[in-house]
PDB file of C-alpha atoms in Angstrom:
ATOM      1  CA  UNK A   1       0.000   0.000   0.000  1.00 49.00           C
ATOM      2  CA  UNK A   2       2.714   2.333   0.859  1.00 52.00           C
ATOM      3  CA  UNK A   3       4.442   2.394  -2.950  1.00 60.00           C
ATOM      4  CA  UNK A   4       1.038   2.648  -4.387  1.00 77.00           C
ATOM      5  CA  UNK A   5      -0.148   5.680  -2.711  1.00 83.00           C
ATOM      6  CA  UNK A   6       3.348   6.936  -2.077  1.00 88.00           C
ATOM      7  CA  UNK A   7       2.484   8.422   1.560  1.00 95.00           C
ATOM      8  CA  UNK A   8       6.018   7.639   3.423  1.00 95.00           C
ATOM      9  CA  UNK A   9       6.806  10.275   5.565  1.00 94.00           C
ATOM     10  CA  UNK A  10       3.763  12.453   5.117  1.00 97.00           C
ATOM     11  CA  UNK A  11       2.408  14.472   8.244  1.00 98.00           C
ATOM     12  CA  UNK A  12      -1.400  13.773   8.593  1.00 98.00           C
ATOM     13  CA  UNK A  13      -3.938  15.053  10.947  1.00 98.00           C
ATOM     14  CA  UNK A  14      -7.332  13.551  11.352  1.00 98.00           C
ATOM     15  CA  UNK A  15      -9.743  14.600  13.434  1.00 98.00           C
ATOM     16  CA  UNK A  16     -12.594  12.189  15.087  1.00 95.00           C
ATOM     17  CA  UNK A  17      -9.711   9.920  14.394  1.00 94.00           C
ATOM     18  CA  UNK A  18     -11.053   7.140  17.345  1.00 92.00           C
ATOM     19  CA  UNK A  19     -13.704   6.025  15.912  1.00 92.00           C
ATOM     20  CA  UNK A  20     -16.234   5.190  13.002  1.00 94.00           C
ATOM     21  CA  UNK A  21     -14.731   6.574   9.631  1.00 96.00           C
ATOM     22  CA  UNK A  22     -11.905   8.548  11.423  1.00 96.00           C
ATOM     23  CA  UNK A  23     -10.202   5.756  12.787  1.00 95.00           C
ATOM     24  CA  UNK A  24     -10.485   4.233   9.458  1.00 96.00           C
ATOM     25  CA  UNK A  25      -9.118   7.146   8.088  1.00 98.00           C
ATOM     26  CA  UNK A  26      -6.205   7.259  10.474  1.00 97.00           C
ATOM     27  CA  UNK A  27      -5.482   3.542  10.313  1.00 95.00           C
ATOM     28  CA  UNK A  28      -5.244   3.811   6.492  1.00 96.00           C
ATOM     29  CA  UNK A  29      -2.614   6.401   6.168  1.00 97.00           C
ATOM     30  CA  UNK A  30      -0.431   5.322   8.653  1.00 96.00           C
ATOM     31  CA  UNK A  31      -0.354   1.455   6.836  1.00 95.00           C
ATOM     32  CA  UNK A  32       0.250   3.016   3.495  1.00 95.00           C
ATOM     33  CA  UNK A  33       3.501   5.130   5.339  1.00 95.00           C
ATOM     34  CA  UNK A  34       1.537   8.309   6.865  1.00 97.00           C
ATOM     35  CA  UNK A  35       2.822   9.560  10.632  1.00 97.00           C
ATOM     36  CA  UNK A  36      -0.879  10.268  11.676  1.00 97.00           C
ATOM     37  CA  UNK A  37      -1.677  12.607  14.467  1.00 97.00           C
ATOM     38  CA  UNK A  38      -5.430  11.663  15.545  1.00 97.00           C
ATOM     39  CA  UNK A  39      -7.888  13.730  17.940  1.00 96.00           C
ATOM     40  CA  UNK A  40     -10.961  13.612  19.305  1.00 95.00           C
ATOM     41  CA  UNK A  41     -12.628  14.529  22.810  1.00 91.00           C
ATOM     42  CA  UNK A  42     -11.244  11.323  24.396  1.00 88.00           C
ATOM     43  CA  UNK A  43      -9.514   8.504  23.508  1.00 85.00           C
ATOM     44  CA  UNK A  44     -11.350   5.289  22.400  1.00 75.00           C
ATOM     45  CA  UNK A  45      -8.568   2.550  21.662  1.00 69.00           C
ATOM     46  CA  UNK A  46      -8.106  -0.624  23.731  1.00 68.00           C
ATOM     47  CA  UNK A  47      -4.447   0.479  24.413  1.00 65.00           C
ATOM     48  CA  UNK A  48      -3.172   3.005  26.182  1.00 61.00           C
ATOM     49  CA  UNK A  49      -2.725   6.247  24.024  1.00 72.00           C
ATOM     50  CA  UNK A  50       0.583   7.544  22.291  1.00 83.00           C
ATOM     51  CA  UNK A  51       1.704  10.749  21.898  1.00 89.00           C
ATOM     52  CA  UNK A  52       0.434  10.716  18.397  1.00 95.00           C
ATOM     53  CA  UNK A  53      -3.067  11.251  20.089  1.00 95.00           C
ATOM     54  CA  UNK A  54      -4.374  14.540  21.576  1.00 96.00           C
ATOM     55  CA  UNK A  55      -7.648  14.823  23.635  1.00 96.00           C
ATOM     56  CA  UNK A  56      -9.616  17.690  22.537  1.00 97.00           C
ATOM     57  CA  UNK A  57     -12.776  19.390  22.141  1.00 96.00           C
ATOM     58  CA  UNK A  58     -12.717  21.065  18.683  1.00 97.00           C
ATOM     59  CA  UNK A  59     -16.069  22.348  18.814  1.00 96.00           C
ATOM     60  CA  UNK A  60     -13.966  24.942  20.944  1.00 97.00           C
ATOM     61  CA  UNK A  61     -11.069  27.812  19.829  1.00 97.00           C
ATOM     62  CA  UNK A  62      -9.331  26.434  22.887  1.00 97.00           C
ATOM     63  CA  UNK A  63      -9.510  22.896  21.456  1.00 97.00           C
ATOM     64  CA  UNK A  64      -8.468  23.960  18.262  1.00 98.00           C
ATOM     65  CA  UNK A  65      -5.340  25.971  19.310  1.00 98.00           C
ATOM     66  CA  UNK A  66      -4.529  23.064  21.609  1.00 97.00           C
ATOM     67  CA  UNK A  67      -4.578  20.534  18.221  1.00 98.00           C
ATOM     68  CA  UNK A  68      -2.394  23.341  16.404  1.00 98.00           C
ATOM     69  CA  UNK A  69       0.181  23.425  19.087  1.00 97.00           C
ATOM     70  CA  UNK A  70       0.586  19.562  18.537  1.00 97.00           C
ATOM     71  CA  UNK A  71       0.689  19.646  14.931  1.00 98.00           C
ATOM     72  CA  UNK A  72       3.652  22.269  14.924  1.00 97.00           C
ATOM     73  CA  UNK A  73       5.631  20.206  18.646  1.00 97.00           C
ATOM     74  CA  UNK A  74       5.089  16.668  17.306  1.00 97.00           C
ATOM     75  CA  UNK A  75       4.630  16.832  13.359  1.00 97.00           C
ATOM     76  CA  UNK A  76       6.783  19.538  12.587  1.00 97.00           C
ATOM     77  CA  UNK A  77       4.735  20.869  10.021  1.00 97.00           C
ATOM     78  CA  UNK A  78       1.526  19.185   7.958  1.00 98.00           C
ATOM     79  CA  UNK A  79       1.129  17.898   4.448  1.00 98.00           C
ATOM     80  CA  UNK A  80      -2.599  16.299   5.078  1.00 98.00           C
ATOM     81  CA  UNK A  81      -5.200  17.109   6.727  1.00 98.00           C
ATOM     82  CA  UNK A  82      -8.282  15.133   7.048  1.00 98.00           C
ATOM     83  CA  UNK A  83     -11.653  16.564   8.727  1.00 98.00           C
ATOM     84  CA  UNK A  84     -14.087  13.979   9.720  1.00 98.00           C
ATOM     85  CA  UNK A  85     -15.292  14.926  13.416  1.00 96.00           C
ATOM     86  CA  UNK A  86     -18.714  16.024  13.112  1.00 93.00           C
ATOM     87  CA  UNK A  87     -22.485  14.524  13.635  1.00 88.00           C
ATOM     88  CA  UNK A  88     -25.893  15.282  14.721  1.00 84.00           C
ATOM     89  CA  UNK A  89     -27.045  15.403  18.756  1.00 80.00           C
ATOM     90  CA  UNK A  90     -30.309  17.568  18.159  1.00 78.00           C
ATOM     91  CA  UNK A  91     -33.470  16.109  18.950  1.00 78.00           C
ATOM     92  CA  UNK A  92     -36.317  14.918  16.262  1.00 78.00           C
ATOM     93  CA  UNK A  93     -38.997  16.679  15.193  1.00 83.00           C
ATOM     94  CA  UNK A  94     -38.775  18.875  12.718  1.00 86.00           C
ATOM     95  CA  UNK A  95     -37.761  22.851  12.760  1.00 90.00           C
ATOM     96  CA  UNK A  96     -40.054  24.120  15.489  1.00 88.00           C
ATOM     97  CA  UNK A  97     -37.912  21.712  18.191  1.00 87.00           C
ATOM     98  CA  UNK A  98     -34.541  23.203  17.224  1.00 89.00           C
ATOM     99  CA  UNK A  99     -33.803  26.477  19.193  1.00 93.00           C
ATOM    100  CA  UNK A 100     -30.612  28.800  19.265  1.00 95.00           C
ATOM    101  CA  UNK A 101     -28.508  26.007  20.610  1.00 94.00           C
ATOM    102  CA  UNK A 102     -28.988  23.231  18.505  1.00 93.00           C
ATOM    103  CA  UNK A 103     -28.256  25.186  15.685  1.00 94.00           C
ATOM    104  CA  UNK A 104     -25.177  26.547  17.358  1.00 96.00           C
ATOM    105  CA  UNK A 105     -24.160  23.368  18.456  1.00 95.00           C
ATOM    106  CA  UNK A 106     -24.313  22.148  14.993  1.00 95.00           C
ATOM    107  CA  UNK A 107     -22.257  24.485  13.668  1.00 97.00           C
ATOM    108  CA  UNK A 108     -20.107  24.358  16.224  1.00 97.00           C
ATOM    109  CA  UNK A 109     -19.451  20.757  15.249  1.00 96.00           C
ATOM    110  CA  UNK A 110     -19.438  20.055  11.623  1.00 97.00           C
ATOM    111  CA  UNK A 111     -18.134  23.675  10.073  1.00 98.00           C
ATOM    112  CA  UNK A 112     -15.854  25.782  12.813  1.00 98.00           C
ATOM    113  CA  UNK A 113     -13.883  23.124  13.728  1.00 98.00           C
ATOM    114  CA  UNK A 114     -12.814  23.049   9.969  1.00 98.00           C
ATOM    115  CA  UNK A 115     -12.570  26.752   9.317  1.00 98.00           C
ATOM    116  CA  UNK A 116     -10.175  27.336  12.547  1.00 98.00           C
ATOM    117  CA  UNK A 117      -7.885  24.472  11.868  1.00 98.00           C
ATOM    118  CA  UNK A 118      -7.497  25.142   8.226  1.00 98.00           C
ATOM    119  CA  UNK A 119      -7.098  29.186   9.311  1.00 98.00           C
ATOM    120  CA  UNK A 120      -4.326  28.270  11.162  1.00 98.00           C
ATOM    121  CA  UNK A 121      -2.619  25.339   9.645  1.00 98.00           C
ATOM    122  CA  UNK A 122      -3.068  26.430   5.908  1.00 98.00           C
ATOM    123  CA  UNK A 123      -0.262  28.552   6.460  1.00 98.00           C
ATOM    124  CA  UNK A 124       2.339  25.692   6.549  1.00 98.00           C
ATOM    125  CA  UNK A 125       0.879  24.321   3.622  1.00 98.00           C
ATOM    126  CA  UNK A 126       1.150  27.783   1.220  1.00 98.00           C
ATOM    127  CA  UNK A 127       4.867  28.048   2.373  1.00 97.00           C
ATOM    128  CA  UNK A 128       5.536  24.282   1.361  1.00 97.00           C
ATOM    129  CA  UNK A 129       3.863  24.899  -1.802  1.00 97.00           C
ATOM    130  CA  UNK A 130       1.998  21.272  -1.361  1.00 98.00           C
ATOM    131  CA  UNK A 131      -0.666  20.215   0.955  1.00 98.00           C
ATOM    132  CA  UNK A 132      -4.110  18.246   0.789  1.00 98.00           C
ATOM    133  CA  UNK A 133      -7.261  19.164   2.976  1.00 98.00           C
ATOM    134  CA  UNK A 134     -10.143  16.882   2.695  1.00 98.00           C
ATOM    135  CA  UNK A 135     -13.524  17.845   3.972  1.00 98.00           C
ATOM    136  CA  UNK A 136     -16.131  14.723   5.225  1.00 98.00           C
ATOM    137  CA  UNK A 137     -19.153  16.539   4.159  1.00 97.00           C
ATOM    138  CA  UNK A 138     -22.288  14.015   3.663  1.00 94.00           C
ATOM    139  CA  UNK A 139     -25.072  13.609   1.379  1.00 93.00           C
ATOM    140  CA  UNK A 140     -27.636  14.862   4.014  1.00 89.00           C
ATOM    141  CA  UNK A 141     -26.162  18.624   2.196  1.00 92.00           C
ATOM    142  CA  UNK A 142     -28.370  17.550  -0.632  1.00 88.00           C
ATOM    143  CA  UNK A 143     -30.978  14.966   0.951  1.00 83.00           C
ATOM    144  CA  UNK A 144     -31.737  16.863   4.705  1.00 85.00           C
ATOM    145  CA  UNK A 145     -33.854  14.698   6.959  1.00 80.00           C
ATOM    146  CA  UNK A 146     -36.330  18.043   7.846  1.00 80.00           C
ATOM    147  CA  UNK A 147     -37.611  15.434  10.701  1.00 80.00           C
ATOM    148  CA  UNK A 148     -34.237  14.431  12.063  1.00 76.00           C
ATOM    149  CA  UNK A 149     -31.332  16.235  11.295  1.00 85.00           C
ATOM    150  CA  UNK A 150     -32.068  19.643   9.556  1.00 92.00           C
ATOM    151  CA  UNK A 151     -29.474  21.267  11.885  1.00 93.00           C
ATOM    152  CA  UNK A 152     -26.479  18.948  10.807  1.00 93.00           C
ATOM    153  CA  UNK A 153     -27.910  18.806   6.765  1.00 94.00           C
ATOM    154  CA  UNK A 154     -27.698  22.434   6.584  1.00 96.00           C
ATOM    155  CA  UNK A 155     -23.821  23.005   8.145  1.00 97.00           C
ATOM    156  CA  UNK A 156     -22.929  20.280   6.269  1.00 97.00           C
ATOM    157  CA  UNK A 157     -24.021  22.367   3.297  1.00 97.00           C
ATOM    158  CA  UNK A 158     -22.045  25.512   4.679  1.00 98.00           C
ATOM    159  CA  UNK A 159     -18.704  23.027   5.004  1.00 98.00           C
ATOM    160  CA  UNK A 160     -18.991  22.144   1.326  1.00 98.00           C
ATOM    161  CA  UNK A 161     -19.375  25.582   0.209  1.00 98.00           C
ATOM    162  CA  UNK A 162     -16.264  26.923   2.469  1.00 98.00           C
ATOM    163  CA  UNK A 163     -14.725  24.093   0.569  1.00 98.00           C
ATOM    164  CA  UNK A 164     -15.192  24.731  -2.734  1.00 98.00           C
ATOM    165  CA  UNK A 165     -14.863  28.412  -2.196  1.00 98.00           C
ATOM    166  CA  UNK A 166     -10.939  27.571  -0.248  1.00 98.00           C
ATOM    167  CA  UNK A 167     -10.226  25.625  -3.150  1.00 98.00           C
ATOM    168  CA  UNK A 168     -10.410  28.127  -5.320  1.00 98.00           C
ATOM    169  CA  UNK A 169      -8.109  29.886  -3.172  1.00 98.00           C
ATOM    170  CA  UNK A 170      -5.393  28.197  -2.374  1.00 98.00           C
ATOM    171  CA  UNK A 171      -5.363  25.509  -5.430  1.00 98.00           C
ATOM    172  CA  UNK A 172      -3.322  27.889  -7.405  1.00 98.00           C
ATOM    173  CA  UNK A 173      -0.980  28.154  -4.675  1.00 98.00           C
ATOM    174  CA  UNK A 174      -0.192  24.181  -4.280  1.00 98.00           C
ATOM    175  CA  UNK A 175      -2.660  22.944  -1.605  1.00 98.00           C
ATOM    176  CA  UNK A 176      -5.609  20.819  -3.090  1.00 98.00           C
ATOM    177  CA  UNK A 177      -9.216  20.692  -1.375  1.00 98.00           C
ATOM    178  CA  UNK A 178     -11.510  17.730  -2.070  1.00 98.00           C
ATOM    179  CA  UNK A 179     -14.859  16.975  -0.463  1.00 98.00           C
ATOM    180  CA  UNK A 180     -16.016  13.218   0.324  1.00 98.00           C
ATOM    181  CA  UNK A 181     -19.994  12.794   0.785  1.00 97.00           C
ATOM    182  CA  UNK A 182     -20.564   9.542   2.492  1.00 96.00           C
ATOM    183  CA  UNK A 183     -23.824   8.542   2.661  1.00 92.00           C
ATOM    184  CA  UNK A 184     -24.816   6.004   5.436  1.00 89.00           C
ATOM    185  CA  UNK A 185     -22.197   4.451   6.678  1.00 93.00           C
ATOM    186  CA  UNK A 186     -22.376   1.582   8.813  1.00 90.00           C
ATOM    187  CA  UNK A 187     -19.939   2.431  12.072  1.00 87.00           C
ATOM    188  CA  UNK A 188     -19.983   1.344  15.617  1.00 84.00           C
ATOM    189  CA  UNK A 189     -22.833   3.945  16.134  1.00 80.00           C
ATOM    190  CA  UNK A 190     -24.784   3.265  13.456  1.00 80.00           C
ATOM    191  CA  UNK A 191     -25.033  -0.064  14.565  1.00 86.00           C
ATOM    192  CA  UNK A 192     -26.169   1.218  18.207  1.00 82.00           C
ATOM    193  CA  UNK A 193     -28.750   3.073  16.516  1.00 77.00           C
ATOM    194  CA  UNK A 194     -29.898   0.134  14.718  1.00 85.00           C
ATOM    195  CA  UNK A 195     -30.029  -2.174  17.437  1.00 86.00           C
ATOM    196  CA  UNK A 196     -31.868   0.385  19.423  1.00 83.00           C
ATOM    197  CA  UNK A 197     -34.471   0.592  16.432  1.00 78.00           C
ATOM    198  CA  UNK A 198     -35.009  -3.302  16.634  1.00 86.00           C
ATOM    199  CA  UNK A 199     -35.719  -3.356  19.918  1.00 87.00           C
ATOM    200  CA  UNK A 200     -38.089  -0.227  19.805  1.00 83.00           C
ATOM    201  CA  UNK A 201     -39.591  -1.516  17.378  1.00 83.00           C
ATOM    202  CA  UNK A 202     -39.594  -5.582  18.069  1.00 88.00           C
ATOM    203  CA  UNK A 203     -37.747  -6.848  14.521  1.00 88.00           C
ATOM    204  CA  UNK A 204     -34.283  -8.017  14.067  1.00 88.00           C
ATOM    205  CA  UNK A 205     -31.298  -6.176  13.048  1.00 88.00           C
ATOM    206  CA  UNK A 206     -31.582  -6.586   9.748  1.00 89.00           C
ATOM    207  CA  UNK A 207     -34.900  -5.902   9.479  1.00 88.00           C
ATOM    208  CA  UNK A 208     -34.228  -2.733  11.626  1.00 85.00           C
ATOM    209  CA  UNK A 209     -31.446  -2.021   8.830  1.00 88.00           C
ATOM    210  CA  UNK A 210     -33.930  -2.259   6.144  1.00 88.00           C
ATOM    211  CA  UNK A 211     -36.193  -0.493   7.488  1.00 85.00           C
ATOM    212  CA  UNK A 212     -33.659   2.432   7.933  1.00 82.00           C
ATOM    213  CA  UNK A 213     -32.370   2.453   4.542  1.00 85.00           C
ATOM    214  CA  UNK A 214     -35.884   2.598   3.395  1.00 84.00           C
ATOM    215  CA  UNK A 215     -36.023   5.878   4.752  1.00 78.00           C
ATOM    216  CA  UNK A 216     -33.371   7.289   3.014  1.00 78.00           C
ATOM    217  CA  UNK A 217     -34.918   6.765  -0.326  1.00 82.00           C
ATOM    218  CA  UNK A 218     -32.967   3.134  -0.516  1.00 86.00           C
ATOM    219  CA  UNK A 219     -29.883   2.242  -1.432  1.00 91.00           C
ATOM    220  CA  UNK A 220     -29.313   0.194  -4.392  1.00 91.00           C
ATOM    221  CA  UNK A 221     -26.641  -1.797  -3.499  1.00 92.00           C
ATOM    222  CA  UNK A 222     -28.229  -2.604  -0.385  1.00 90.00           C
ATOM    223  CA  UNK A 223     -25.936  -1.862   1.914  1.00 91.00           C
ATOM    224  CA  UNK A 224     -24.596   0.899   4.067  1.00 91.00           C
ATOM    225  CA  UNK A 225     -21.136   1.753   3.226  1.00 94.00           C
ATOM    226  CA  UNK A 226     -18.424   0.224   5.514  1.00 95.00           C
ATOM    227  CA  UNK A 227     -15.506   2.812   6.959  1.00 96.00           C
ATOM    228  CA  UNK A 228     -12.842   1.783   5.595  1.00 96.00           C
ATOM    229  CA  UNK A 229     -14.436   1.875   2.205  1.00 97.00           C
ATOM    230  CA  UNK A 230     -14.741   5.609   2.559  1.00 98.00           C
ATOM    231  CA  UNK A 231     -10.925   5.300   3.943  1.00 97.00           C
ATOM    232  CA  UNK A 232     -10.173   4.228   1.204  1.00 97.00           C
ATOM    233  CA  UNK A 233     -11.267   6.498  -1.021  1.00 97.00           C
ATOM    234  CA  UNK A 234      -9.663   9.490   1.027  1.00 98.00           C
ATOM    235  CA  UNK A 235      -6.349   7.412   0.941  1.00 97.00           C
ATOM    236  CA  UNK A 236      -6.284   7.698  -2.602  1.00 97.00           C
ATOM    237  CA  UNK A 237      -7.489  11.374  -2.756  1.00 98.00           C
ATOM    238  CA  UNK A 238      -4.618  12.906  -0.284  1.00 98.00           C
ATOM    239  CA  UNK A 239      -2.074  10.693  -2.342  1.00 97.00           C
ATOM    240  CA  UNK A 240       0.119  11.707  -5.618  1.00 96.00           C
ATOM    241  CA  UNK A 241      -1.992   9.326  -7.525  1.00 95.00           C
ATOM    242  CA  UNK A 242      -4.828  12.630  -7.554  1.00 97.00           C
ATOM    243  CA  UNK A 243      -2.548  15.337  -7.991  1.00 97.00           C
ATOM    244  CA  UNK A 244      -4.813  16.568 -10.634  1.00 97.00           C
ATOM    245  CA  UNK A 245      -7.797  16.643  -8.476  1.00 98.00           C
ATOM    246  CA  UNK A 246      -9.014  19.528  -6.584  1.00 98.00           C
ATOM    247  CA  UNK A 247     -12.227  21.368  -5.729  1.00 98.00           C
ATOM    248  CA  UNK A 248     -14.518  18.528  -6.023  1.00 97.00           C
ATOM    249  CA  UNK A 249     -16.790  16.407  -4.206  1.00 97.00           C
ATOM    250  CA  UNK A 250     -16.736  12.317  -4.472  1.00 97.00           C
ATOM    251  CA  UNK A 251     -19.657  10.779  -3.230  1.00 96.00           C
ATOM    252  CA  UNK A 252     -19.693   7.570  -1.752  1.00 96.00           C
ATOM    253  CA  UNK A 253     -23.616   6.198  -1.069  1.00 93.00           C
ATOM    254  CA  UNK A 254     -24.166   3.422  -2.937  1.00 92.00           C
ATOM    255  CA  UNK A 255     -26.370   5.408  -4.932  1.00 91.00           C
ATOM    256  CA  UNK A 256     -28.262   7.274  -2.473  1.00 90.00           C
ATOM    257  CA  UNK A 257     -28.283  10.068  -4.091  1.00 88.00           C
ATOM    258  CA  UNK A 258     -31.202   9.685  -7.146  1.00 81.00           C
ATOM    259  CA  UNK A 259     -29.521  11.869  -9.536  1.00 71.00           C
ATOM    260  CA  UNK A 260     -26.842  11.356 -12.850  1.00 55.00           C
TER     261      UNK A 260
END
């Protein structure tokens, strides 16, 4: 994997990098040659942590300045950075349940996080003259859920748009930006949620599962996605192998999405 993707030595940060696709992420570009520094709130491994880990909340300025502090004392510099922490904690219901907070909240989560890191760290990048930022935006941009996640759908939206718009930037300049959409994608806590939706509502998993792509609109391959197929896919964007790619979005739903 290493001579394919030609990663040796690169300086990676992924955030969320614990669990779910992040830890997929992470786990991907260190086989293939990557020295990966991972954070999230708090450390989810079955071994003790190295320093290659730093416990942060993101959602903050604090958080962020903390992970920017790392990236200069134990990195050195960065060549890749990989945003994936982000998700949805506001309640169902529709817009009339989500107030100030849970819109703050999701902002706070799955757009800032992005903008401050990249506001500081971008810097390294422009001097180097090379440098690859990819954004985990998700197909909810396009497809909200108005009864679930409206709140998350619509600053996932804002992240893509900051994307495309820094690509334009800073493309010229060396540094590539690339967007990956997942669609649902079947991690640790998706299968929570499932489970909890079999027991709520007296089926099996996989009838649970079904039942839960059917309210997405399907999925014709009939299957979630799995993590490290997204990983993957963001291996071989942050790699030489798509030096000529930049400003774009890859989505990866198993055809979620109903259009060409």
């Amino acid at each position: 994997m290493s001579e394919i993707l030609e990663l040796e030595g690169r300086r990676a940060l992924v955030t969320g990098g614990t669990k779910g696709i992040g830890a997929a992420v992470a786990s991907e570009l260190a086989a293939a040659g990557a020295v990966v520094l991972t954070t999230a709130r708090s450390w989810h491994g079955d071994s003790a942590p190295d320093d290659l880990f730093v416990a942060a909340d993101i959602t903050r300025a604090e958080g962020c300045a903390a992970i920017v502090g790392a990236v200069r004392d134990r990195l050195g510099g960065i060549d890749i950075i990989v945003h994936v922490v982000g998700g949805s904690t506001a309640p169902g219901g529709g817009f009339a349940v989500l107030g100030d907070a849970e819109w703050h909240r999701a902002l706070d989560l799955n757009l800032f996080p992005a903008v401050r890191l990249d506001r500081a760290l971008l810097p390294m990048m422009l001097e180097q003259r090379s440098g690859v930022i990819v954004h985990i935006t998700s197909i909810q941009r396009q497809l909200p859920l108005p009864e679930a996640t409206l709140a998350y759908a619509a600053a996932k939206a804002a992240l893509a748009n900051y994307s495309k718009g820094l690509s334009k930037e800073v493309s010229p300049k060396g540094v590539r930006v690339v967007r990956v959409s997942p669609g649902w994608v079947e991690t640790e806590a998706a299968v929570g949620l499932v489970n909890e939706l079999a027991a709520k509502s007296g089926t099996d998993y996989e009838g649970a599962r079904r039942s839960l792509m059917d309210s997405l609109g399907g999925i014709p391959i009939g299957r979630p996605a799995k993590p490290k197929e997204v990983a993957d896919l963001v291996a071989f964007l942050v790699s030489p192998r798509a030096a000529s790619i930049t400003g774009t979005e890859y989505v990866i739903d198993g055809g979620t999405v109903p259009t060409a």
